[in-house]
mmCIF file with all atom_site columns, C-alpha atoms in Angstrom:
data_model
loop_
_atom_site.group_PDB
_atom_site.id
_atom_site.type_symbol
_atom_site.label_atom_id
_atom_site.label_alt_id
_atom_site.label_comp_id
_atom_site.label_asym_id
_atom_site.label_entity_id
_atom_site.label_seq_id
_atom_site.pdbx_PDB_ins_code
_atom_site.Cartn_x
_atom_site.Cartn_y
_atom_site.Cartn_z
_atom_site.occupancy
_atom_site.B_iso_or_equiv
_atom_site.pdbx_formal_charge
_atom_site.auth_seq_id
_atom_site.auth_comp_id
_atom_site.auth_asym_id
_atom_site.auth_atom_id
_atom_site.pdbx_PDB_model_num
ATOM 1   C CA . ALA A 1 1   ? 120.724 -32.232 -7.842 1.00 83.00 ? 254 ALA A CA 1
ATOM 2   C CA . GLN A 1 2   ? 122.615 -33.629 -4.909 1.00 91.00 ? 255 GLN A CA 1
ATOM 3   C CA . LYS A 1 3   ? 123.328 -37.331 -4.610 1.00 95.00 ? 256 LYS A CA 1
ATOM 4   C CA . VAL A 1 4   ? 125.239 -39.596 -2.240 1.00 97.00 ? 257 VAL A CA 1
ATOM 5   C CA . THR A 1 5   ? 126.311 -43.114 -3.169 1.00 97.00 ? 258 THR A CA 1
ATOM 6   C CA . GLN A 1 6   ? 127.426 -45.746 -0.704 1.00 97.00 ? 259 GLN A CA 1
ATOM 7   C CA . ALA A 1 7   ? 128.212 -48.680 -2.937 1.00 94.00 ? 260 ALA A CA 1
ATOM 8   C CA . GLN A 1 8   ? 128.898 -51.115 -0.100 1.00 97.00 ? 261 GLN A CA 1
ATOM 9   C CA . THR A 1 9   ? 125.556 -52.439 1.113  1.00 96.00 ? 262 THR A CA 1
ATOM 10  C CA . GLU A 1 10  ? 126.977 -54.749 3.764  1.00 97.00 ? 263 GLU A CA 1
ATOM 11  C CA . ILE A 1 11  ? 130.422 -55.357 5.214  1.00 97.00 ? 264 ILE A CA 1
ATOM 12  C CA . SER A 1 12  ? 131.350 -58.075 7.686  1.00 97.00 ? 265 SER A CA 1
ATOM 13  C CA . VAL A 1 13  ? 134.749 -58.270 9.365  1.00 97.00 ? 266 VAL A CA 1
ATOM 14  C CA . VAL A 1 14  ? 136.315 -59.908 12.369 1.00 97.00 ? 267 VAL A CA 1
ATOM 15  C CA . GLU A 1 15  ? 136.982 -57.835 15.449 1.00 97.00 ? 268 GLU A CA 1
ATOM 16  C CA . LYS A 1 16  ? 140.249 -55.861 15.428 1.00 97.00 ? 269 LYS A CA 1
ATOM 17  C CA . GLU A 1 17  ? 140.355 -55.640 11.654 1.00 97.00 ? 270 GLU A CA 1
ATOM 18  C CA . ASP A 1 18  ? 140.452 -52.213 10.008 1.00 97.00 ? 271 ASP A CA 1
ATOM 19  C CA . VAL A 1 19  ? 137.503 -51.357 7.781  1.00 98.00 ? 272 VAL A CA 1
ATOM 20  C CA . THR A 1 20  ? 136.816 -48.519 5.338  1.00 98.00 ? 273 THR A CA 1
ATOM 21  C CA . LEU A 1 21  ? 133.354 -47.346 4.352  1.00 98.00 ? 274 LEU A CA 1
ATOM 22  C CA . ASP A 1 22  ? 133.161 -45.598 1.001  1.00 98.00 ? 275 ASP A CA 1
ATOM 23  C CA . CYS A 1 23  ? 131.109 -42.517 0.163  1.00 98.00 ? 276 CYS A CA 1
ATOM 24  C CA . VAL A 1 24  ? 130.908 -40.725 -3.186 1.00 98.00 ? 277 VAL A CA 1
ATOM 25  C CA . TYR A 1 25  ? 128.872 -37.573 -3.633 1.00 97.00 ? 278 TYR A CA 1
ATOM 26  C CA . GLU A 1 26  ? 127.561 -35.329 -6.400 1.00 96.00 ? 279 GLU A CA 1
ATOM 27  C CA . THR A 1 27  ? 126.721 -31.661 -6.077 1.00 94.00 ? 280 THR A CA 1
ATOM 28  C CA . ARG A 1 28  ? 126.919 -28.474 -8.125 1.00 92.00 ? 281 ARG A CA 1
ATOM 29  C CA . ASP A 1 29  ? 127.287 -26.302 -5.044 1.00 90.00 ? 282 ASP A CA 1
ATOM 30  C CA . THR A 1 30  ? 130.709 -24.830 -4.326 1.00 90.00 ? 283 THR A CA 1
ATOM 31  C CA . THR A 1 31  ? 129.912 -24.647 -0.624 1.00 91.00 ? 284 THR A CA 1
ATOM 32  C CA . TYR A 1 32  ? 128.587 -27.823 0.903  1.00 93.00 ? 285 TYR A CA 1
ATOM 33  C CA . TYR A 1 33  ? 128.894 -30.034 3.955  1.00 92.00 ? 286 TYR A CA 1
ATOM 34  C CA . LEU A 1 34  ? 129.519 -33.744 4.331  1.00 94.00 ? 287 LEU A CA 1
ATOM 35  C CA . PHE A 1 35  ? 128.452 -35.844 7.289  1.00 94.00 ? 288 PHE A CA 1
ATOM 36  C CA . TRP A 1 36  ? 128.688 -39.321 8.686  1.00 96.00 ? 289 TRP A CA 1
ATOM 37  C CA . TYR A 1 37  ? 125.987 -40.710 10.976 1.00 96.00 ? 290 TYR A CA 1
ATOM 38  C CA . LYS A 1 38  ? 125.842 -44.031 12.822 1.00 97.00 ? 291 LYS A CA 1
ATOM 39  C CA . GLN A 1 39  ? 122.543 -45.873 13.288 1.00 96.00 ? 292 GLN A CA 1
ATOM 40  C CA . PRO A 1 40  ? 122.850 -48.664 15.885 1.00 93.00 ? 293 PRO A CA 1
ATOM 41  C CA . PRO A 1 41  ? 120.106 -51.284 16.297 1.00 89.00 ? 294 PRO A CA 1
ATOM 42  C CA . SER A 1 42  ? 118.244 -48.919 18.641 1.00 86.00 ? 295 SER A CA 1
ATOM 43  C CA . GLY A 1 43  ? 117.474 -46.829 15.563 1.00 88.00 ? 296 GLY A CA 1
ATOM 44  C CA . GLU A 1 44  ? 118.660 -43.386 16.626 1.00 89.00 ? 297 GLU A CA 1
ATOM 45  C CA . LEU A 1 45  ? 120.978 -41.609 14.209 1.00 94.00 ? 298 LEU A CA 1
ATOM 46  C CA . VAL A 1 46  ? 124.167 -40.549 15.973 1.00 94.00 ? 299 VAL A CA 1
ATOM 47  C CA . PHE A 1 47  ? 126.177 -37.670 14.538 1.00 92.00 ? 300 PHE A CA 1
ATOM 48  C CA . LEU A 1 48  ? 129.857 -38.527 13.957 1.00 94.00 ? 301 LEU A CA 1
ATOM 49  C CA . ILE A 1 49  ? 131.414 -35.759 11.889 1.00 92.00 ? 302 ILE A CA 1
ATOM 50  C CA . ARG A 1 50  ? 130.743 -32.728 9.688  1.00 90.00 ? 303 ARG A CA 1
ATOM 51  C CA . ARG A 1 51  ? 133.209 -31.362 7.129  1.00 90.00 ? 304 ARG A CA 1
ATOM 52  C CA . ASN A 1 52  ? 132.823 -28.327 4.908  1.00 89.00 ? 305 ASN A CA 1
ATOM 53  C CA . SER A 1 53  ? 133.899 -28.262 1.283  1.00 91.00 ? 306 SER A CA 1
ATOM 54  C CA . PHE A 1 54  ? 136.809 -25.929 1.932  1.00 89.00 ? 307 PHE A CA 1
ATOM 55  C CA . ASP A 1 55  ? 138.483 -28.130 4.505  1.00 86.00 ? 308 ASP A CA 1
ATOM 56  C CA . GLU A 1 56  ? 140.167 -31.156 2.954  1.00 84.00 ? 309 GLU A CA 1
ATOM 57  C CA . GLN A 1 57  ? 142.263 -32.005 5.978  1.00 83.00 ? 310 GLN A CA 1
ATOM 58  C CA . ASN A 1 58  ? 141.870 -35.570 7.090  1.00 85.00 ? 311 ASN A CA 1
ATOM 59  C CA . GLU A 1 59  ? 140.489 -35.967 10.576 1.00 87.00 ? 312 GLU A CA 1
ATOM 60  C CA . ILE A 1 60  ? 141.166 -38.541 13.234 1.00 88.00 ? 313 ILE A CA 1
ATOM 61  C CA . SER A 1 61  ? 139.100 -39.115 16.351 1.00 89.00 ? 314 SER A CA 1
ATOM 62  C CA . GLY A 1 62  ? 140.268 -42.095 18.368 1.00 93.00 ? 315 GLY A CA 1
ATOM 63  C CA . ARG A 1 63  ? 139.782 -45.194 16.212 1.00 95.00 ? 316 ARG A CA 1
ATOM 64  C CA . TYR A 1 64  ? 137.812 -43.228 13.601 1.00 95.00 ? 317 TYR A CA 1
ATOM 65  C CA . SER A 1 65  ? 139.340 -41.340 10.684 1.00 94.00 ? 318 SER A CA 1
ATOM 66  C CA . TRP A 1 66  ? 137.921 -39.606 7.659  1.00 95.00 ? 319 TRP A CA 1
ATOM 67  C CA . ASN A 1 67  ? 139.507 -38.991 4.251  1.00 95.00 ? 320 ASN A CA 1
ATOM 68  C CA . PHE A 1 68  ? 137.955 -36.158 2.215  1.00 95.00 ? 321 PHE A CA 1
ATOM 69  C CA . GLN A 1 69  ? 139.110 -35.838 -1.417 1.00 94.00 ? 322 GLN A CA 1
ATOM 70  C CA . LYS A 1 70  ? 137.375 -33.240 -3.583 1.00 93.00 ? 323 LYS A CA 1
ATOM 71  C CA . SER A 1 71  ? 139.226 -34.461 -6.687 1.00 93.00 ? 324 SER A CA 1
ATOM 72  C CA . THR A 1 72  ? 137.355 -37.768 -6.520 1.00 95.00 ? 325 THR A CA 1
ATOM 73  C CA . SER A 1 73  ? 134.233 -36.434 -4.713 1.00 96.00 ? 326 SER A CA 1
ATOM 74  C CA . SER A 1 74  ? 134.762 -38.919 -1.936 1.00 96.00 ? 327 SER A CA 1
ATOM 75  C CA . PHE A 1 75  ? 134.494 -38.804 1.835  1.00 96.00 ? 328 PHE A CA 1
ATOM 76  C CA . ASN A 1 76  ? 135.569 -42.187 3.177  1.00 97.00 ? 329 ASN A CA 1
ATOM 77  C CA . PHE A 1 77  ? 135.394 -43.370 6.774  1.00 97.00 ? 330 PHE A CA 1
ATOM 78  C CA . THR A 1 78  ? 137.876 -45.786 8.345  1.00 97.00 ? 331 THR A CA 1
ATOM 79  C CA . ILE A 1 79  ? 137.516 -47.617 11.631 1.00 97.00 ? 332 ILE A CA 1
ATOM 80  C CA . THR A 1 80  ? 140.802 -48.918 12.982 1.00 97.00 ? 333 THR A CA 1
ATOM 81  C CA . ALA A 1 81  ? 140.902 -51.987 15.227 1.00 97.00 ? 334 ALA A CA 1
ATOM 82  C CA . SER A 1 82  ? 137.153 -52.521 14.923 1.00 97.00 ? 335 SER A CA 1
ATOM 83  C CA . GLN A 1 83  ? 135.072 -53.595 17.907 1.00 97.00 ? 336 GLN A CA 1
ATOM 84  C CA . VAL A 1 84  ? 131.740 -55.398 18.192 1.00 96.00 ? 337 VAL A CA 1
ATOM 85  C CA . VAL A 1 85  ? 130.152 -52.147 19.421 1.00 95.00 ? 338 VAL A CA 1
ATOM 86  C CA . ASP A 1 86  ? 130.929 -50.600 16.026 1.00 97.00 ? 339 ASP A CA 1
ATOM 87  C CA . SER A 1 87  ? 128.281 -52.834 14.454 1.00 97.00 ? 340 SER A CA 1
ATOM 88  C CA . ALA A 1 88  ? 125.640 -50.525 12.986 1.00 97.00 ? 341 ALA A CA 1
ATOM 89  C CA . VAL A 1 89  ? 124.394 -48.988 9.773  1.00 97.00 ? 342 VAL A CA 1
ATOM 90  C CA . TYR A 1 90  ? 126.521 -46.036 8.744  1.00 98.00 ? 343 TYR A CA 1
ATOM 91  C CA . PHE A 1 91  ? 125.161 -43.223 6.599  1.00 98.00 ? 344 PHE A CA 1
ATOM 92  C CA . CYS A 1 92  ? 127.043 -40.624 4.610  1.00 97.00 ? 345 CYS A CA 1
ATOM 93  C CA . ALA A 1 93  ? 125.090 -37.429 3.952  1.00 96.00 ? 346 ALA A CA 1
ATOM 94  C CA . LEU A 1 94  ? 125.423 -34.149 2.083  1.00 95.00 ? 347 LEU A CA 1
ATOM 95  C CA . SER A 1 95  ? 123.881 -30.725 2.561  1.00 92.00 ? 348 SER A CA 1
ATOM 96  C CA . GLY A 1 96  ? 124.169 -27.381 0.874  1.00 86.00 ? 349 GLY A CA 1
ATOM 97  C CA . ARG A 1 97  ? 125.105 -24.108 2.441  1.00 76.00 ? 350 ARG A CA 1
ATOM 98  C CA . GLY A 1 98  ? 123.347 -23.132 5.642  1.00 66.00 ? 351 GLY A CA 1
ATOM 99  C CA . ALA A 1 99  ? 120.808 -25.154 7.598  1.00 56.00 ? 352 ALA A CA 1
ATOM 100 C CA . GLN A 1 100 ? 119.572 -27.244 4.723  1.00 79.00 ? 353 GLN A CA 1
ATOM 101 C CA . LYS A 1 101 ? 118.196 -30.711 4.338  1.00 85.00 ? 354 LYS A CA 1
ATOM 102 C CA . LEU A 1 102 ? 120.490 -33.703 4.434  1.00 91.00 ? 355 LEU A CA 1
ATOM 103 C CA . VAL A 1 103 ? 120.640 -35.969 1.409  1.00 94.00 ? 356 VAL A CA 1
ATOM 104 C CA . PHE A 1 104 ? 121.566 -39.423 2.640  1.00 96.00 ? 357 PHE A CA 1
ATOM 105 C CA . GLY A 1 105 ? 123.193 -42.378 0.956  1.00 97.00 ? 358 GLY A CA 1
ATOM 106 C CA . GLN A 1 106 ? 121.617 -45.817 1.174  1.00 96.00 ? 359 GLN A CA 1
ATOM 107 C CA . GLY A 1 107 ? 123.774 -46.755 4.128  1.00 97.00 ? 360 GLY A CA 1
ATOM 108 C CA . THR A 1 108 ? 126.346 -49.487 4.771  1.00 98.00 ? 361 THR A CA 1
ATOM 109 C CA . ARG A 1 109 ? 125.510 -52.198 7.292  1.00 97.00 ? 362 ARG A CA 1
ATOM 110 C CA . LEU A 1 110 ? 128.690 -53.015 9.185  1.00 98.00 ? 363 LEU A CA 1
ATOM 111 C CA . THR A 1 111 ? 128.893 -56.208 11.223 1.00 97.00 ? 364 THR A CA 1
ATOM 112 C CA . ILE A 1 112 ? 131.869 -56.821 13.474 1.00 97.00 ? 365 ILE A CA 1
ATOM 113 C CA . ASN A 1 113 ? 132.145 -60.466 14.467 1.00 96.00 ? 366 ASN A CA 1
ATOM 114 C CA . PRO A 1 114 ? 133.908 -61.483 17.700 1.00 94.00 ? 367 PRO A CA 1
ATOM 115 C CA . GLU B 2 1   ? 121.223 -31.420 27.725 1.00 68.00 ? 706 GLU B CA 1
ATOM 116 C CA . ALA B 2 2   ? 118.104 -33.351 26.759 1.00 83.00 ? 707 ALA B CA 1
ATOM 117 C CA . GLY B 2 3   ? 117.984 -34.761 23.248 1.00 93.00 ? 708 GLY B CA 1
ATOM 118 C CA . VAL B 2 4   ? 115.207 -34.716 20.673 1.00 95.00 ? 709 VAL B CA 1
ATOM 119 C CA . ALA B 2 5   ? 112.107 -36.413 22.065 1.00 96.00 ? 710 ALA B CA 1
ATOM 120 C CA . GLN B 2 6   ? 109.566 -38.255 19.947 1.00 97.00 ? 711 GLN B CA 1
ATOM 121 C CA . SER B 2 7   ? 106.370 -40.110 20.699 1.00 97.00 ? 712 SER B CA 1
ATOM 122 C CA . PRO B 2 8   ? 104.988 -42.630 20.299 1.00 97.00 ? 713 PRO B CA 1
ATOM 123 C CA . ARG B 2 9   ? 107.921 -44.969 19.626 1.00 95.00 ? 714 ARG B CA 1
ATOM 124 C CA . TYR B 2 10  ? 105.752 -47.519 17.839 1.00 97.00 ? 715 TYR B CA 1
ATOM 125 C CA . LYS B 2 11  ? 102.372 -47.364 16.146 1.00 97.00 ? 716 LYS B CA 1
ATOM 126 C CA . ILE B 2 12  ? 100.350 -49.939 14.256 1.00 98.00 ? 717 ILE B CA 1
ATOM 127 C CA . ILE B 2 13  ? 97.300  -48.814 12.300 1.00 97.00 ? 718 ILE B CA 1
ATOM 128 C CA . GLU B 2 14  ? 95.135  -50.096 9.496  1.00 97.00 ? 719 GLU B CA 1
ATOM 129 C CA . LYS B 2 15  ? 95.198  -48.494 6.070  1.00 96.00 ? 720 LYS B CA 1
ATOM 130 C CA . ARG B 2 16  ? 92.899  -45.503 5.682  1.00 97.00 ? 721 ARG B CA 1
ATOM 131 C CA . GLN B 2 17  ? 93.198  -44.660 9.376  1.00 97.00 ? 722 GLN B CA 1
ATOM 132 C CA . SER B 2 18  ? 94.886  -41.487 10.598 1.00 97.00 ? 723 SER B CA 1
ATOM 133 C CA . VAL B 2 19  ? 97.927  -41.140 12.839 1.00 98.00 ? 724 VAL B CA 1
ATOM 134 C CA . ALA B 2 20  ? 99.908  -38.329 14.445 1.00 98.00 ? 725 ALA B CA 1
ATOM 135 C CA . PHE B 2 21  ? 103.482 -38.125 15.652 1.00 98.00 ? 726 PHE B CA 1
ATOM 136 C CA . TRP B 2 22  ? 104.937 -35.623 18.092 1.00 97.00 ? 727 TRP B CA 1
ATOM 137 C CA . CYS B 2 23  ? 108.437 -34.139 18.325 1.00 97.00 ? 728 CYS B CA 1
ATOM 138 C CA . ASN B 2 24  ? 110.065 -31.921 20.941 1.00 96.00 ? 729 ASN B CA 1
ATOM 139 C CA . PRO B 2 25  ? 113.408 -30.568 19.668 1.00 95.00 ? 730 PRO B CA 1
ATOM 140 C CA . ILE B 2 26  ? 116.494 -29.670 21.645 1.00 95.00 ? 731 ILE B CA 1
ATOM 141 C CA . SER B 2 27  ? 115.917 -26.411 23.500 1.00 93.00 ? 732 SER B CA 1
ATOM 142 C CA . GLY B 2 28  ? 117.005 -23.399 21.503 1.00 90.00 ? 733 GLY B CA 1
ATOM 143 C CA . HIS B 2 29  ? 117.270 -25.165 18.159 1.00 92.00 ? 734 HIS B CA 1
ATOM 144 C CA . ALA B 2 30  ? 115.674 -22.979 15.501 1.00 90.00 ? 735 ALA B CA 1
ATOM 145 C CA . THR B 2 31  ? 115.393 -25.598 12.784 1.00 92.00 ? 736 THR B CA 1
ATOM 146 C CA . LEU B 2 32  ? 113.291 -28.751 12.929 1.00 95.00 ? 737 LEU B CA 1
ATOM 147 C CA . TYR B 2 33  ? 113.127 -31.522 10.347 1.00 96.00 ? 738 TYR B CA 1
ATOM 148 C CA . TRP B 2 34  ? 110.904 -34.538 9.714  1.00 97.00 ? 739 TRP B CA 1
ATOM 149 C CA . TYR B 2 35  ? 112.423 -37.428 7.765  1.00 97.00 ? 740 TYR B CA 1
ATOM 150 C CA . GLN B 2 36  ? 110.903 -40.670 6.528  1.00 98.00 ? 741 GLN B CA 1
ATOM 151 C CA . GLN B 2 37  ? 113.134 -43.753 6.582  1.00 97.00 ? 742 GLN B CA 1
ATOM 152 C CA . ILE B 2 38  ? 111.819 -46.764 4.714  1.00 96.00 ? 743 ILE B CA 1
ATOM 153 C CA . LEU B 2 39  ? 113.408 -50.077 5.690  1.00 93.00 ? 744 LEU B CA 1
ATOM 154 C CA . GLY B 2 40  ? 116.792 -50.528 4.025  1.00 91.00 ? 745 GLY B CA 1
ATOM 155 C CA . GLN B 2 41  ? 117.043 -46.943 2.818  1.00 94.00 ? 746 GLN B CA 1
ATOM 156 C CA . GLY B 2 42  ? 118.513 -43.690 4.007  1.00 95.00 ? 747 GLY B CA 1
ATOM 157 C CA . PRO B 2 43  ? 116.239 -41.061 5.554  1.00 96.00 ? 748 PRO B CA 1
ATOM 158 C CA . LYS B 2 44  ? 114.404 -38.736 3.185  1.00 96.00 ? 749 LYS B CA 1
ATOM 159 C CA . LEU B 2 45  ? 113.373 -35.225 4.181  1.00 95.00 ? 750 LEU B CA 1
ATOM 160 C CA . LEU B 2 46  ? 109.637 -34.612 4.375  1.00 97.00 ? 751 LEU B CA 1
ATOM 161 C CA . ILE B 2 47  ? 109.547 -31.084 5.771  1.00 96.00 ? 752 ILE B CA 1
ATOM 162 C CA . GLN B 2 48  ? 111.857 -28.499 7.310  1.00 95.00 ? 753 GLN B CA 1
ATOM 163 C CA . PHE B 2 49  ? 110.796 -25.698 9.653  1.00 94.00 ? 754 PHE B CA 1
ATOM 164 C CA . GLN B 2 50  ? 112.797 -22.685 10.706 1.00 90.00 ? 755 GLN B CA 1
ATOM 165 C CA . ASN B 2 51  ? 111.208 -21.337 13.865 1.00 86.00 ? 756 ASN B CA 1
ATOM 166 C CA . ASN B 2 52  ? 107.528 -21.810 12.963 1.00 81.00 ? 757 ASN B CA 1
ATOM 167 C CA . GLY B 2 53  ? 107.812 -21.210 9.217  1.00 91.00 ? 758 GLY B CA 1
ATOM 168 C CA . VAL B 2 54  ? 108.144 -23.890 6.537  1.00 93.00 ? 759 VAL B CA 1
ATOM 169 C CA . VAL B 2 55  ? 111.460 -23.787 4.643  1.00 91.00 ? 760 VAL B CA 1
ATOM 170 C CA . ASP B 2 56  ? 111.115 -26.898 2.490  1.00 92.00 ? 761 ASP B CA 1
ATOM 171 C CA . ASP B 2 57  ? 108.144 -29.218 2.049  1.00 95.00 ? 762 ASP B CA 1
ATOM 172 C CA . SER B 2 58  ? 108.805 -30.198 -1.548 1.00 93.00 ? 763 SER B CA 1
ATOM 173 C CA . GLN B 2 59  ? 108.831 -33.933 -0.779 1.00 93.00 ? 764 GLN B CA 1
ATOM 174 C CA . LEU B 2 60  ? 105.834 -33.959 1.561  1.00 96.00 ? 765 LEU B CA 1
ATOM 175 C CA . PRO B 2 61  ? 102.825 -35.792 0.042  1.00 95.00 ? 766 PRO B CA 1
ATOM 176 C CA . LYS B 2 62  ? 100.475 -32.971 0.828  1.00 95.00 ? 767 LYS B CA 1
ATOM 177 C CA . ASP B 2 63  ? 97.330  -34.869 -0.130 1.00 95.00 ? 768 ASP B CA 1
ATOM 178 C CA . ARG B 2 64  ? 97.753  -37.021 2.982  1.00 97.00 ? 769 ARG B CA 1
ATOM 179 C CA . PHE B 2 65  ? 100.577 -35.630 5.111  1.00 98.00 ? 770 PHE B CA 1
ATOM 180 C CA . SER B 2 66  ? 100.492 -32.424 7.138  1.00 97.00 ? 771 SER B CA 1
ATOM 181 C CA . ALA B 2 67  ? 102.803 -30.917 9.714  1.00 97.00 ? 772 ALA B CA 1
ATOM 182 C CA . GLU B 2 68  ? 102.870 -27.942 11.996 1.00 95.00 ? 773 GLU B CA 1
ATOM 183 C CA . ARG B 2 69  ? 105.251 -26.385 14.459 1.00 94.00 ? 774 ARG B CA 1
ATOM 184 C CA . LEU B 2 70  ? 103.454 -24.507 17.156 1.00 82.00 ? 775 LEU B CA 1
ATOM 185 C CA . LYS B 2 71  ? 105.165 -21.442 18.645 1.00 83.00 ? 776 LYS B CA 1
ATOM 186 C CA . GLY B 2 72  ? 108.416 -22.495 16.977 1.00 81.00 ? 777 GLY B CA 1
ATOM 187 C CA . VAL B 2 73  ? 109.007 -25.351 19.425 1.00 90.00 ? 778 VAL B CA 1
ATOM 188 C CA . ASP B 2 74  ? 107.119 -28.685 19.319 1.00 95.00 ? 779 ASP B CA 1
ATOM 189 C CA . SER B 2 75  ? 105.937 -30.190 16.072 1.00 97.00 ? 780 SER B CA 1
ATOM 190 C CA . THR B 2 76  ? 103.356 -32.722 14.964 1.00 97.00 ? 781 THR B CA 1
ATOM 191 C CA . LEU B 2 77  ? 103.290 -34.747 11.761 1.00 98.00 ? 782 LEU B CA 1
ATOM 192 C CA . LYS B 2 78  ? 99.968  -36.234 10.672 1.00 98.00 ? 783 LYS B CA 1
ATOM 193 C CA . ILE B 2 79  ? 99.042  -38.808 8.072  1.00 98.00 ? 784 ILE B CA 1
ATOM 194 C CA . GLN B 2 80  ? 95.421  -39.054 6.939  1.00 97.00 ? 785 GLN B CA 1
ATOM 195 C CA . PRO B 2 81  ? 94.519  -41.460 5.443  1.00 96.00 ? 786 PRO B CA 1
ATOM 196 C CA . ALA B 2 82  ? 97.460  -43.842 5.781  1.00 97.00 ? 787 ALA B CA 1
ATOM 197 C CA . LYS B 2 83  ? 98.541  -46.172 3.001  1.00 97.00 ? 788 LYS B CA 1
ATOM 198 C CA . LEU B 2 84  ? 100.544 -49.389 3.195  1.00 97.00 ? 789 LEU B CA 1
ATOM 199 C CA . GLU B 2 85  ? 103.573 -47.651 1.672  1.00 96.00 ? 790 GLU B CA 1
ATOM 200 C CA . ASP B 2 86  ? 103.661 -45.206 4.596  1.00 97.00 ? 791 ASP B CA 1
ATOM 201 C CA . SER B 2 87  ? 105.109 -47.974 6.766  1.00 98.00 ? 792 SER B CA 1
ATOM 202 C CA . ALA B 2 88  ? 108.459 -46.532 7.834  1.00 97.00 ? 793 ALA B CA 1
ATOM 203 C CA . VAL B 2 89  ? 110.356 -44.917 10.664 1.00 97.00 ? 794 VAL B CA 1
ATOM 204 C CA . TYR B 2 90  ? 109.607 -41.219 11.047 1.00 98.00 ? 795 TYR B CA 1
ATOM 205 C CA . LEU B 2 91  ? 112.580 -39.319 12.376 1.00 97.00 ? 796 LEU B CA 1
ATOM 206 C CA . CYS B 2 92  ? 112.571 -35.859 13.847 1.00 97.00 ? 797 CYS B CA 1
ATOM 207 C CA . ALA B 2 93  ? 115.781 -33.827 13.953 1.00 95.00 ? 798 ALA B CA 1
ATOM 208 C CA . SER B 2 94  ? 116.713 -30.371 15.147 1.00 94.00 ? 799 SER B CA 1
ATOM 209 C CA . SER B 2 95  ? 119.679 -28.072 14.720 1.00 91.00 ? 800 SER B CA 1
ATOM 210 C CA . PRO B 2 96  ? 120.902 -24.625 15.542 1.00 87.00 ? 801 PRO B CA 1
ATOM 211 C CA . LEU B 2 97  ? 121.235 -22.412 12.471 1.00 77.00 ? 802 LEU B CA 1
ATOM 212 C CA . ASP B 2 98  ? 123.898 -23.659 10.020 1.00 74.00 ? 803 ASP B CA 1
ATOM 213 C CA . SER B 2 99  ? 124.954 -26.629 12.121 1.00 81.00 ? 804 SER B CA 1
ATOM 214 C CA . GLU B 2 100 ? 124.673 -30.383 12.293 1.00 86.00 ? 805 GLU B CA 1
ATOM 215 C CA . GLN B 2 101 ? 121.339 -32.058 12.929 1.00 91.00 ? 806 GLN B CA 1
ATOM 216 C CA . TYR B 2 102 ? 120.574 -34.118 15.999 1.00 93.00 ? 807 TYR B CA 1
ATOM 217 C CA . PHE B 2 103 ? 118.032 -36.893 15.635 1.00 94.00 ? 808 PHE B CA 1
ATOM 218 C CA . GLY B 2 104 ? 115.395 -38.316 17.924 1.00 95.00 ? 809 GLY B CA 1
ATOM 219 C CA . PRO B 2 105 ? 114.772 -42.055 18.409 1.00 94.00 ? 810 PRO B CA 1
ATOM 220 C CA . GLY B 2 106 ? 112.073 -42.141 15.736 1.00 95.00 ? 811 GLY B CA 1
ATOM 221 C CA . THR B 2 107 ? 108.546 -43.511 15.517 1.00 97.00 ? 812 THR B CA 1
ATOM 222 C CA . ARG B 2 108 ? 108.150 -46.858 13.789 1.00 96.00 ? 813 ARG B CA 1
ATOM 223 C CA . LEU B 2 109 ? 104.845 -46.914 11.896 1.00 98.00 ? 814 LEU B CA 1
ATOM 224 C CA . THR B 2 110 ? 103.334 -50.115 10.572 1.00 98.00 ? 815 THR B CA 1
ATOM 225 C CA . VAL B 2 111 ? 100.292 -49.829 8.320  1.00 98.00 ? 816 VAL B CA 1
ATOM 226 C CA . THR B 2 112 ? 98.371  -53.097 7.843  1.00 97.00 ? 817 THR B CA 1
#
């Protein structure tokens, strides 16, 4: 069975601080995909990134970066120089090969204080 | 490109009543998903369609929930009769084959 664990329920930091959101996953599949989604107060889930299990390269997109480590089954998300607009609930998710259902973690509520 | 559309955005009903939600996916997306998101939790898949066929409905409470996707485009999700524990946000998502899912704004259901 697939499982995603986001141990951090809530994180609160002051603007401009760096913050890392942790994600640990479990799967028996050799081919799988990992995702991060952002859910702002409006409620819509916004796609941030998708990585496949064969690509362990870290990725950077502006202030966002992702660290994928198969050895520890982790896919962590770092926001550098956080801004108030980054306040949201962030979900890590896992899917198997092909267009399959997403298994979500419980989410981490991130609050950036001015 | 228009995103995933859902309606209504909010619905309040009494227990034992019925309710229906509508979803219009992104044009050309073959796969459509309905998720249930209970407050404080991550979304949970209810049903997945590919074109107009069901791929996965293993977590759909079939005694009260039903869904259809007409002509492989729009979809409706129905609950009859509703229970208090059905209070949640119902999210529709769509994707091209083997690609990331794009979500609609959701329908917030409150059952009293």
